Every structure is written in structure tokens, then in C-alpha cells.
Coordinates of C-alpha atoms in Angstrom, one line a residue:
Chain A
R1 CA 15.0 21.1 -20.9
E2 CA 17.9 18.9 -20.9
N3 CA 18.2 19.3 -17.5
D4 CA 15.2 17.6 -17.0
L5 CA 16.5 14.8 -17.6
A6 CA 18.5 15.2 -14.1
Q7 CA 15.7 15.5 -12.0
P8 CA 14.3 12.2 -10.2
I9 CA 10.5 11.1 -12.4
E10 CA 7.3 11.8 -9.8
V11 CA 4.5 9.5 -10.4
Q12 CA 0.5 9.8 -9.3
A13 CA -2.2 7.2 -10.6
D14 CA -5.1 5.4 -9.2
K15 CA -3.3 2.4 -8.6
S16 CA -0.4 0.5 -9.1
E17 CA 0.9 -3.2 -10.1
F18 CA 4.6 -4.3 -9.0
D19 CA 6.3 -6.8 -10.4
E20 CA 9.4 -7.8 -9.5
V21 CA 10.3 -10.9 -11.6
A22 CA 9.7 -9.3 -14.3
G23 CA 10.9 -5.8 -13.4
T24 CA 7.6 -4.0 -14.1
Q25 CA 5.6 -1.6 -11.7
T26 CA 2.7 -0.9 -13.6
L27 CA 0.4 2.7 -12.9
T28 CA -3.0 2.7 -14.1
G29 CA -6.4 5.6 -13.7
N30 CA -5.4 9.2 -13.9
V31 CA -1.4 8.6 -14.4
E32 CA 0.2 11.9 -14.4
I33 CA 4.0 11.0 -15.0
T34 CA 6.8 14.3 -14.3
Q35 CA 10.2 15.0 -14.9
G36 CA 11.4 18.9 -14.3
S37 CA 9.6 20.5 -17.0
M38 CA 7.9 17.3 -18.4
R39 CA 4.4 16.4 -17.8
I40 CA 3.2 12.7 -19.6
T41 CA -0.7 12.2 -19.0
A42 CA -1.9 8.5 -19.7
D43 CA -4.5 5.9 -18.8
H44 CA -1.9 3.2 -18.7
I45 CA 1.6 3.4 -18.0
A46 CA 4.5 0.7 -17.5
I47 CA 7.7 1.3 -15.7
L48 CA 10.3 -0.8 -16.7
L49 CA 13.4 -1.2 -14.5
K50 CA 16.7 -2.4 -15.3
N51 CA 19.1 -3.0 -12.3
N52 CA 16.2 -1.8 -9.8
A53 CA 16.6 1.8 -11.7
L54 CA 13.9 3.4 -13.9
S55 CA 14.9 2.8 -17.4
T56 CA 12.1 3.1 -20.0
I57 CA 8.5 4.6 -19.3
T58 CA 5.3 2.8 -21.8
G59 CA 2.2 3.8 -22.4
N60 CA -1.3 3.8 -24.1
G61 CA -4.0 7.2 -23.5
S62 CA -7.0 8.4 -25.3
P63 CA -4.9 10.1 -26.0
I64 CA -1.7 9.9 -23.9
R65 CA -0.8 13.7 -23.7
F66 CA 3.1 15.0 -23.4
E67 CA 4.4 19.1 -23.1
Q68 CA 7.7 20.1 -21.4
E69 CA 9.6 23.5 -22.0
N70 CA 12.5 23.3 -24.9
E71 CA 15.6 25.3 -24.2
A72 CA 14.2 28.4 -25.3
G73 CA 11.4 27.9 -22.1
E74 CA 8.9 27.3 -24.8
L75 CA 6.3 25.0 -24.1
M76 CA 6.2 22.2 -26.6
S77 CA 3.2 20.0 -26.5
G78 CA 2.4 16.7 -27.9
Q79 CA -0.1 14.3 -27.9
A80 CA -0.3 10.3 -30.2
E81 CA -2.1 7.2 -28.9
R82 CA 1.3 5.3 -27.3
I83 CA 4.3 6.6 -25.9
S84 CA 7.6 5.0 -24.6
Y85 CA 10.2 7.2 -22.9
D86 CA 13.8 6.0 -22.2
A87 CA 14.9 8.2 -19.2
L88 CA 18.6 7.3 -19.7
A89 CA 19.0 8.6 -23.1
G90 CA 16.5 11.0 -22.5
V91 CA 14.4 9.9 -26.2
L92 CA 11.0 10.2 -26.4
T93 CA 8.6 8.6 -28.8
L94 CA 5.3 9.0 -29.5
E95 CA 2.9 6.7 -32.3
G96 CA -0.3 6.4 -33.6
S97 CA -1.8 9.8 -35.3
A98 CA 1.1 12.0 -33.5
T99 CA 1.2 15.8 -33.0
L100 CA 3.6 17.7 -32.0
S101 CA 3.9 21.5 -32.1
Q102 CA 6.1 24.3 -30.4
P103 CA 5.5 28.2 -30.8
K104 CA 5.1 28.1 -34.1
Q105 CA 5.3 25.2 -35.9
E106 CA 3.2 22.2 -36.1
L107 CA 4.3 18.4 -36.4
V108 CA 1.6 15.8 -37.6
S109 CA 2.6 11.9 -38.4
E110 CA 2.4 8.5 -37.4
R111 CA 5.4 8.3 -35.5
I112 CA 7.7 11.5 -33.9
T113 CA 10.7 10.9 -31.5
F114 CA 12.0 14.3 -29.5
N115 CA 15.9 13.7 -27.8
A116 CA 15.5 16.4 -24.9
R117 CA 19.7 15.7 -24.9
T118 CA 19.9 17.2 -28.5
Q119 CA 16.5 19.3 -28.8
K120 CA 16.3 17.4 -32.1
V121 CA 13.1 16.6 -33.3
S122 CA 12.2 13.4 -36.4
A123 CA 9.2 12.2 -37.5
E124 CA 8.2 9.5 -39.8
G125 CA 5.1 8.5 -42.0
G126 CA 3.1 5.3 -41.3
P127 CA 2.2 2.5 -43.4
K128 CA -1.2 4.2 -43.6
S129 CA -0.6 7.8 -44.5
G130 CA 2.8 7.5 -45.1
R131 CA 3.1 11.1 -44.9
V132 CA 4.1 13.8 -42.5
S133 CA 3.3 16.8 -42.2
I134 CA 5.0 19.7 -40.8
Q135 CA 3.4 23.3 -40.5
I136 CA 5.5 26.5 -39.9
Q137 CA 3.8 29.5 -39.1
P138 CA 5.6 32.6 -41.0
P139 CA 7.6 35.4 -38.8
T140 CA 4.6 38.1 -38.5
S141 CA 5.8 41.9 -38.8
A142 CA 6.3 42.1 -34.7
D143 CA 8.8 39.4 -34.9
E144 CA 10.9 41.2 -37.7
Chain B
M1 CA -51.6 -9.5 70.7
F2 CA -52.1 -9.1 67.2
S3 CA -52.4 -5.3 67.8
T4 CA -49.9 -4.9 70.0
L5 CA -47.2 -6.7 67.3
L6 CA -48.7 -4.5 65.1
S7 CA -48.0 -0.9 66.9
R8 CA -44.3 -2.3 67.6
Y9 CA -42.8 -3.4 64.2
W10 CA -45.9 -1.5 61.6
L11 CA -42.3 0.5 60.8
L12 CA -41.3 -3.0 59.4
I13 CA -43.8 -3.6 56.7
P14 CA -43.0 -0.4 54.4
I15 CA -39.5 -2.2 54.2
L16 CA -40.0 -5.1 54.1
I17 CA -42.8 -3.9 50.8
L18 CA -39.2 -2.2 49.8
V19 CA -37.1 -4.5 49.8
V20 CA -38.9 -6.9 47.8
V21 CA -40.2 -4.5 45.6
V22 CA -36.3 -3.6 44.8
V23 CA -34.6 -7.1 44.4
D24 CA -37.7 -8.0 41.5
L25 CA -36.5 -4.3 39.9
I26 CA -32.6 -5.8 40.4
E27 CA -33.5 -9.3 38.2
E28 CA -35.8 -7.0 35.8
A29 CA -33.7 -4.1 35.0
P30 CA -30.4 -4.4 36.3
E31 CA -29.1 -1.7 34.7
I32 CA -31.7 1.1 36.6
F33 CA -28.9 0.4 39.6
N34 CA -26.3 0.2 37.0
V35 CA -25.4 -3.5 38.1
E36 CA -22.0 -4.9 36.8
E37 CA -23.0 -7.7 34.6
T38 CA -20.4 -10.2 36.4
I39 CA -18.1 -11.0 34.0
N40 CA -16.6 -14.9 33.2
M41 CA -13.5 -14.6 34.6
R42 CA -12.7 -17.9 32.8
E43 CA -13.0 -16.5 29.3
T44 CA -10.6 -13.8 29.7
R45 CA -8.2 -16.1 31.5
S46 CA -5.0 -16.8 29.2
D47 CA -4.1 -20.6 29.6
Y48 CA -0.7 -20.2 28.3
Y49 CA 2.3 -17.5 28.4
M50 CA 5.8 -17.6 27.0
A51 CA 8.3 -14.4 27.3
D52 CA 11.0 -14.0 25.3
F53 CA 9.8 -16.6 22.6
R54 CA 10.2 -18.0 19.8
S55 CA 8.1 -20.7 17.8
R56 CA 8.4 -22.0 14.5
K57 CA 6.4 -24.1 12.4
Y58 CA 7.1 -26.8 9.6
D59 CA 4.9 -26.9 6.4
K60 CA 4.2 -30.1 5.0
Q61 CA 7.2 -30.6 3.0
G62 CA 9.5 -30.1 6.0
Q63 CA 10.2 -26.9 4.9
I64 CA 10.1 -23.7 7.6
E65 CA 6.0 -22.1 7.2
Y66 CA 7.4 -19.5 9.4
T67 CA 9.5 -18.3 12.6
I68 CA 7.4 -15.5 15.0
R69 CA 9.6 -14.6 18.2
G70 CA 8.3 -11.9 20.8
E71 CA 8.7 -11.0 24.2
T72 CA 5.3 -11.9 25.6
L73 CA 2.3 -14.3 23.7
A74 CA -0.5 -15.2 25.8
H75 CA -3.0 -17.6 24.0
Y76 CA -7.1 -17.2 24.9
P77 CA -8.5 -20.8 25.2
D78 CA -12.5 -18.9 23.9
N79 CA -11.2 -17.5 21.1
D80 CA -7.9 -19.4 20.0
R81 CA -6.4 -16.1 19.8
S82 CA -2.4 -15.8 20.8
E83 CA -1.4 -11.8 21.9
I84 CA 2.2 -10.8 21.0
T85 CA 3.9 -8.1 21.9
A86 CA 6.8 -6.4 19.5
P87 CA 6.0 -9.7 17.6
R88 CA 8.7 -10.6 14.6
V89 CA 7.5 -12.6 11.6
E90 CA 10.0 -14.5 9.7
L91 CA 9.4 -15.7 6.1
N92 CA 11.2 -17.7 3.4
R93 CA 10.0 -17.7 -0.2
E94 CA 11.1 -18.2 -3.3
G95 CA 14.6 -17.0 -2.9
A96 CA 13.4 -13.8 -0.5
Q97 CA 13.0 -13.4 2.8
W98 CA 10.8 -11.7 4.7
Q99 CA 11.2 -10.0 8.1
I100 CA 7.9 -8.4 9.6
Q101 CA 7.9 -6.7 13.0
S102 CA 5.6 -4.2 14.8
D103 CA 4.5 -2.7 18.1
S104 CA 1.3 -5.2 18.8
G105 CA -0.1 -8.2 17.4
T106 CA -2.1 -11.1 17.0
F107 CA -2.1 -14.6 16.4
D108 CA -5.2 -16.7 14.7
T109 CA -4.8 -20.7 13.6
S110 CA -6.7 -22.0 10.7
P111 CA -5.4 -20.5 8.4
D112 CA -2.8 -19.5 10.1
L113 CA -3.3 -15.1 10.7
F114 CA -0.7 -12.8 12.3
T115 CA -2.2 -9.7 12.5
L116 CA 0.2 -6.9 13.3
H117 CA -0.6 -3.2 14.9
G118 CA 1.4 -0.5 15.5
D119 CA 4.5 1.2 13.3
V120 CA 4.4 -2.4 10.8
I121 CA 7.6 -2.6 9.0
V122 CA 8.9 -5.2 6.3
K123 CA 12.0 -5.8 5.1
R124 CA 12.4 -8.1 1.6
S125 CA 15.8 -9.0 0.6
A126 CA 16.7 -10.9 -2.1
A127 CA 19.7 -12.7 -4.3
D128 CA 18.1 -11.2 -7.1
Y129 CA 17.0 -7.8 -5.8
D130 CA 17.5 -4.7 -4.1
P131 CA 16.0 -5.1 -0.5
I132 CA 12.4 -3.7 -0.5
T133 CA 11.2 -2.2 3.3
I134 CA 7.5 -1.3 3.9
R135 CA 5.8 0.4 6.7
T136 CA 2.2 0.9 7.2
S137 CA 0.3 1.5 10.4
T138 CA -1.5 -2.6 10.5
L139 CA -1.3 -5.4 7.7
T140 CA -2.5 -8.9 8.4
V141 CA -0.2 -12.1 6.9
A142 CA -1.6 -15.1 6.1
T143 CA 1.2 -17.5 6.1
E144 CA 0.0 -20.3 4.1
S145 CA -1.4 -18.6 1.4
N146 CA 1.7 -16.0 1.5
E147 CA -0.8 -13.0 1.2
V148 CA 0.2 -9.8 3.2
S149 CA -2.5 -7.3 3.1
T150 CA -3.7 -3.8 4.6
D151 CA -6.2 -1.1 4.3
A152 CA -4.1 1.0 5.6
V153 CA -1.5 4.2 4.0
I154 CA 1.6 2.2 3.4
E155 CA 5.0 2.8 1.8
I156 CA 7.2 1.2 0.0
S157 CA 10.8 2.3 -0.1
A158 CA 14.4 0.6 -2.6
P159 CA 17.1 2.2 -3.3
A160 CA 16.6 3.8 -6.3
W161 CA 12.7 4.5 -5.8
R162 CA 10.1 5.4 -3.9
L163 CA 5.8 4.2 -3.9
Q164 CA 2.8 5.7 -1.0
A165 CA -1.0 4.6 -1.7
T166 CA -3.4 3.6 0.3
G167 CA -4.3 -0.7 0.6
L168 CA -2.1 -3.6 -0.6
K169 CA -2.3 -6.6 -1.3
S170 CA 0.5 -8.9 -1.9
A171 CA 1.4 -12.3 -2.9
I172 CA 5.2 -12.5 -1.6
D173 CA 5.5 -15.8 -3.1
Q174 CA 5.4 -14.4 -6.9
G175 CA 6.8 -11.1 -6.0
K176 CA 4.0 -9.1 -6.9
L177 CA 2.7 -5.8 -5.2
S178 CA -1.2 -4.4 -5.8
L179 CA -1.4 -0.8 -4.2
L180 CA -4.6 -0.1 -4.1
S181 CA -5.5 3.7 -4.4
E182 CA -3.5 7.4 -4.6
V183 CA -1.1 6.3 -5.2
T184 CA 2.0 8.5 -5.6
G185 CA 6.0 8.0 -6.4
R186 CA 9.7 8.8 -7.2
Y187 CA 12.1 7.5 -8.8
E188 CA 15.9 8.7 -9.1
V189 CA 17.2 8.1 -12.8
P190 CA 20.4 7.2 -13.0
G191 CA 23.1 10.0 -14.6
P192 CA 24.4 9.0 -17.8

């Protein structure tokens, strides 16, 4: 949801290292990040501060998992090996065996970018696979 | 003659026997009589005392290593420890100033170590960074190795974020804080 972007970001983890000179806060172990309806779970997350405020989140997991409600209140979920989230622009990028699914649609690609402001999704094939796979379920008679 | 003495003072004999037994018991097992061990008063007496004091230590390069203020300080020679009420410790490291206060604390030497207790508040200000405040219940400050640490629950707050955890280890001359477990936090996100 777009109004997720105005919500504070809450984090939980086993440990954290704060390096003020580098402007980074790393969270390790059972990391969970929530912002409104968005939720990310990972093994390792690095938070980059700009002007002492949260700017971007990057992380990896085995895999890293993401979920968020879209404007229609439907749950979108995805996973990948790596994630980056620009909190100011509201742009989330899933990389490495990335999948993003919402009711009746599933997107599989090397890299998927989702813009929460514009609600637009874009996907790129990676050097290895080079392909983007989209699966859209046909509407059932109940939907018509 | 002896029999007359005996008939007159026979009662003394059991009393004398009783006294001998009691004295012997006191030496053997004083706890039976709950006899307080005499405390060596010299050990618990401080050898110097200061009130509304300020003390400053300089490092080998002539820089102030720390400044300590407090309401009272009492030094005890037996363990070379000072007990301080309302301690205020000030440290300057790499362009950052650390001000640490608490209800009470102790100070040990070799190496210099402050152990602070009760409503410990650490305020860190620096030219290049937002101010940070750390709150906990107990904290040790090793002024020579620049290590600040605790096993207690802590809260670190800055204008745009706040972290809570159990346990902290920090190298204050390197601007690094390690939060040891049960980390939770909240970040305000600036508007677009």
C-alpha cells in the first residue's frame, strides 16, 4: 500500500552492530522488518542512514521473504536471495531467483523491482537464465 | 578443714565447671552463641573523602583522558576503590563528547574503570552526527581501552531512530556499538 511508506519502520533481530562512521546499522539473526503492511524476513540486513535517518535497507537470506498488501488489499509475496529497499522512493528490488506473486499471478525472474508509489512491477532476466516468466491464471466462471 | 570448705562452697564447683565449658565452646564454635566476629574497623574506613569534587586525568600525550565530578567520593585503601555518589564522567574521543551520569558508582584503578549504577544516562554529541542518548541500569566505562559495556537492557535513541537490546559493547573511540541480543528498533522515515 502506498500509505505504508509514511509508516515508521520497525525492526527485530538477535544482534546488531552500529557503525556510526560508516553510517550503517547491521542486524543479524531472525531479522524481521515491518512498515505498515510490508514485512521482510531475512538472515542479515544492513540499514544505511543518510543525514542520520534511514535511507536504504539491503539484505540477504536463505531465502529473504517479502510480503505486502496492494491497494486492493490483496497480499503480494515474494522471495529472493537478496533484497534492497529504498525507503524514500518506496522502491523494492528482489534479486537472485526472485519470485513475486499476487492472487492469480506469479512472476519469476532474476531481478524484480516493485514501486510502491506507482504500484508498478518490472522484471529483468539475469545473465544466466535471461528469461522472465509470468504466469497469469485465467478468470474462473465465478470471477466473471 | 577441707570438709568445712567443701560444705560451705560446694555450689562453686558446678559453676566453675560450667564457666570452663562455656569458654571452651566460645572458642571452638562461636556461632552457637551467635557471637559477632569482631570487624577490623580499619579495613572499612576510608582514607580520604571529597565532596562536590572534580577530578581530571591526562593521558601520556597531555590530552584529558576523562573528567569525573560527583557529590561525594570516599576512597578505601584496602581495595583501592572509590565509591562515588551522583558521578558525572566526561570523555572526549575522536571529535565526540561523551557525558555519562548515574545515581552511584565505583571507581577502580589499574586499569581505570568506572562501574555506574542506577538510572545511567549516556549523552553523546559530535559535530558530524546527531546526538545519541543511551539509557540503562548499569554500565562499565574503561577509560583507557575506551570500552563501554553492560549486560543489562539498554535503549539507544537518536532523533530519527531508537533501538532497544539486552547487552552492549562499545568501542567509543571508533564510533561502534554492538547490541548483543534481543534487538528491537524503530526508524522514522523522512517524507518524500
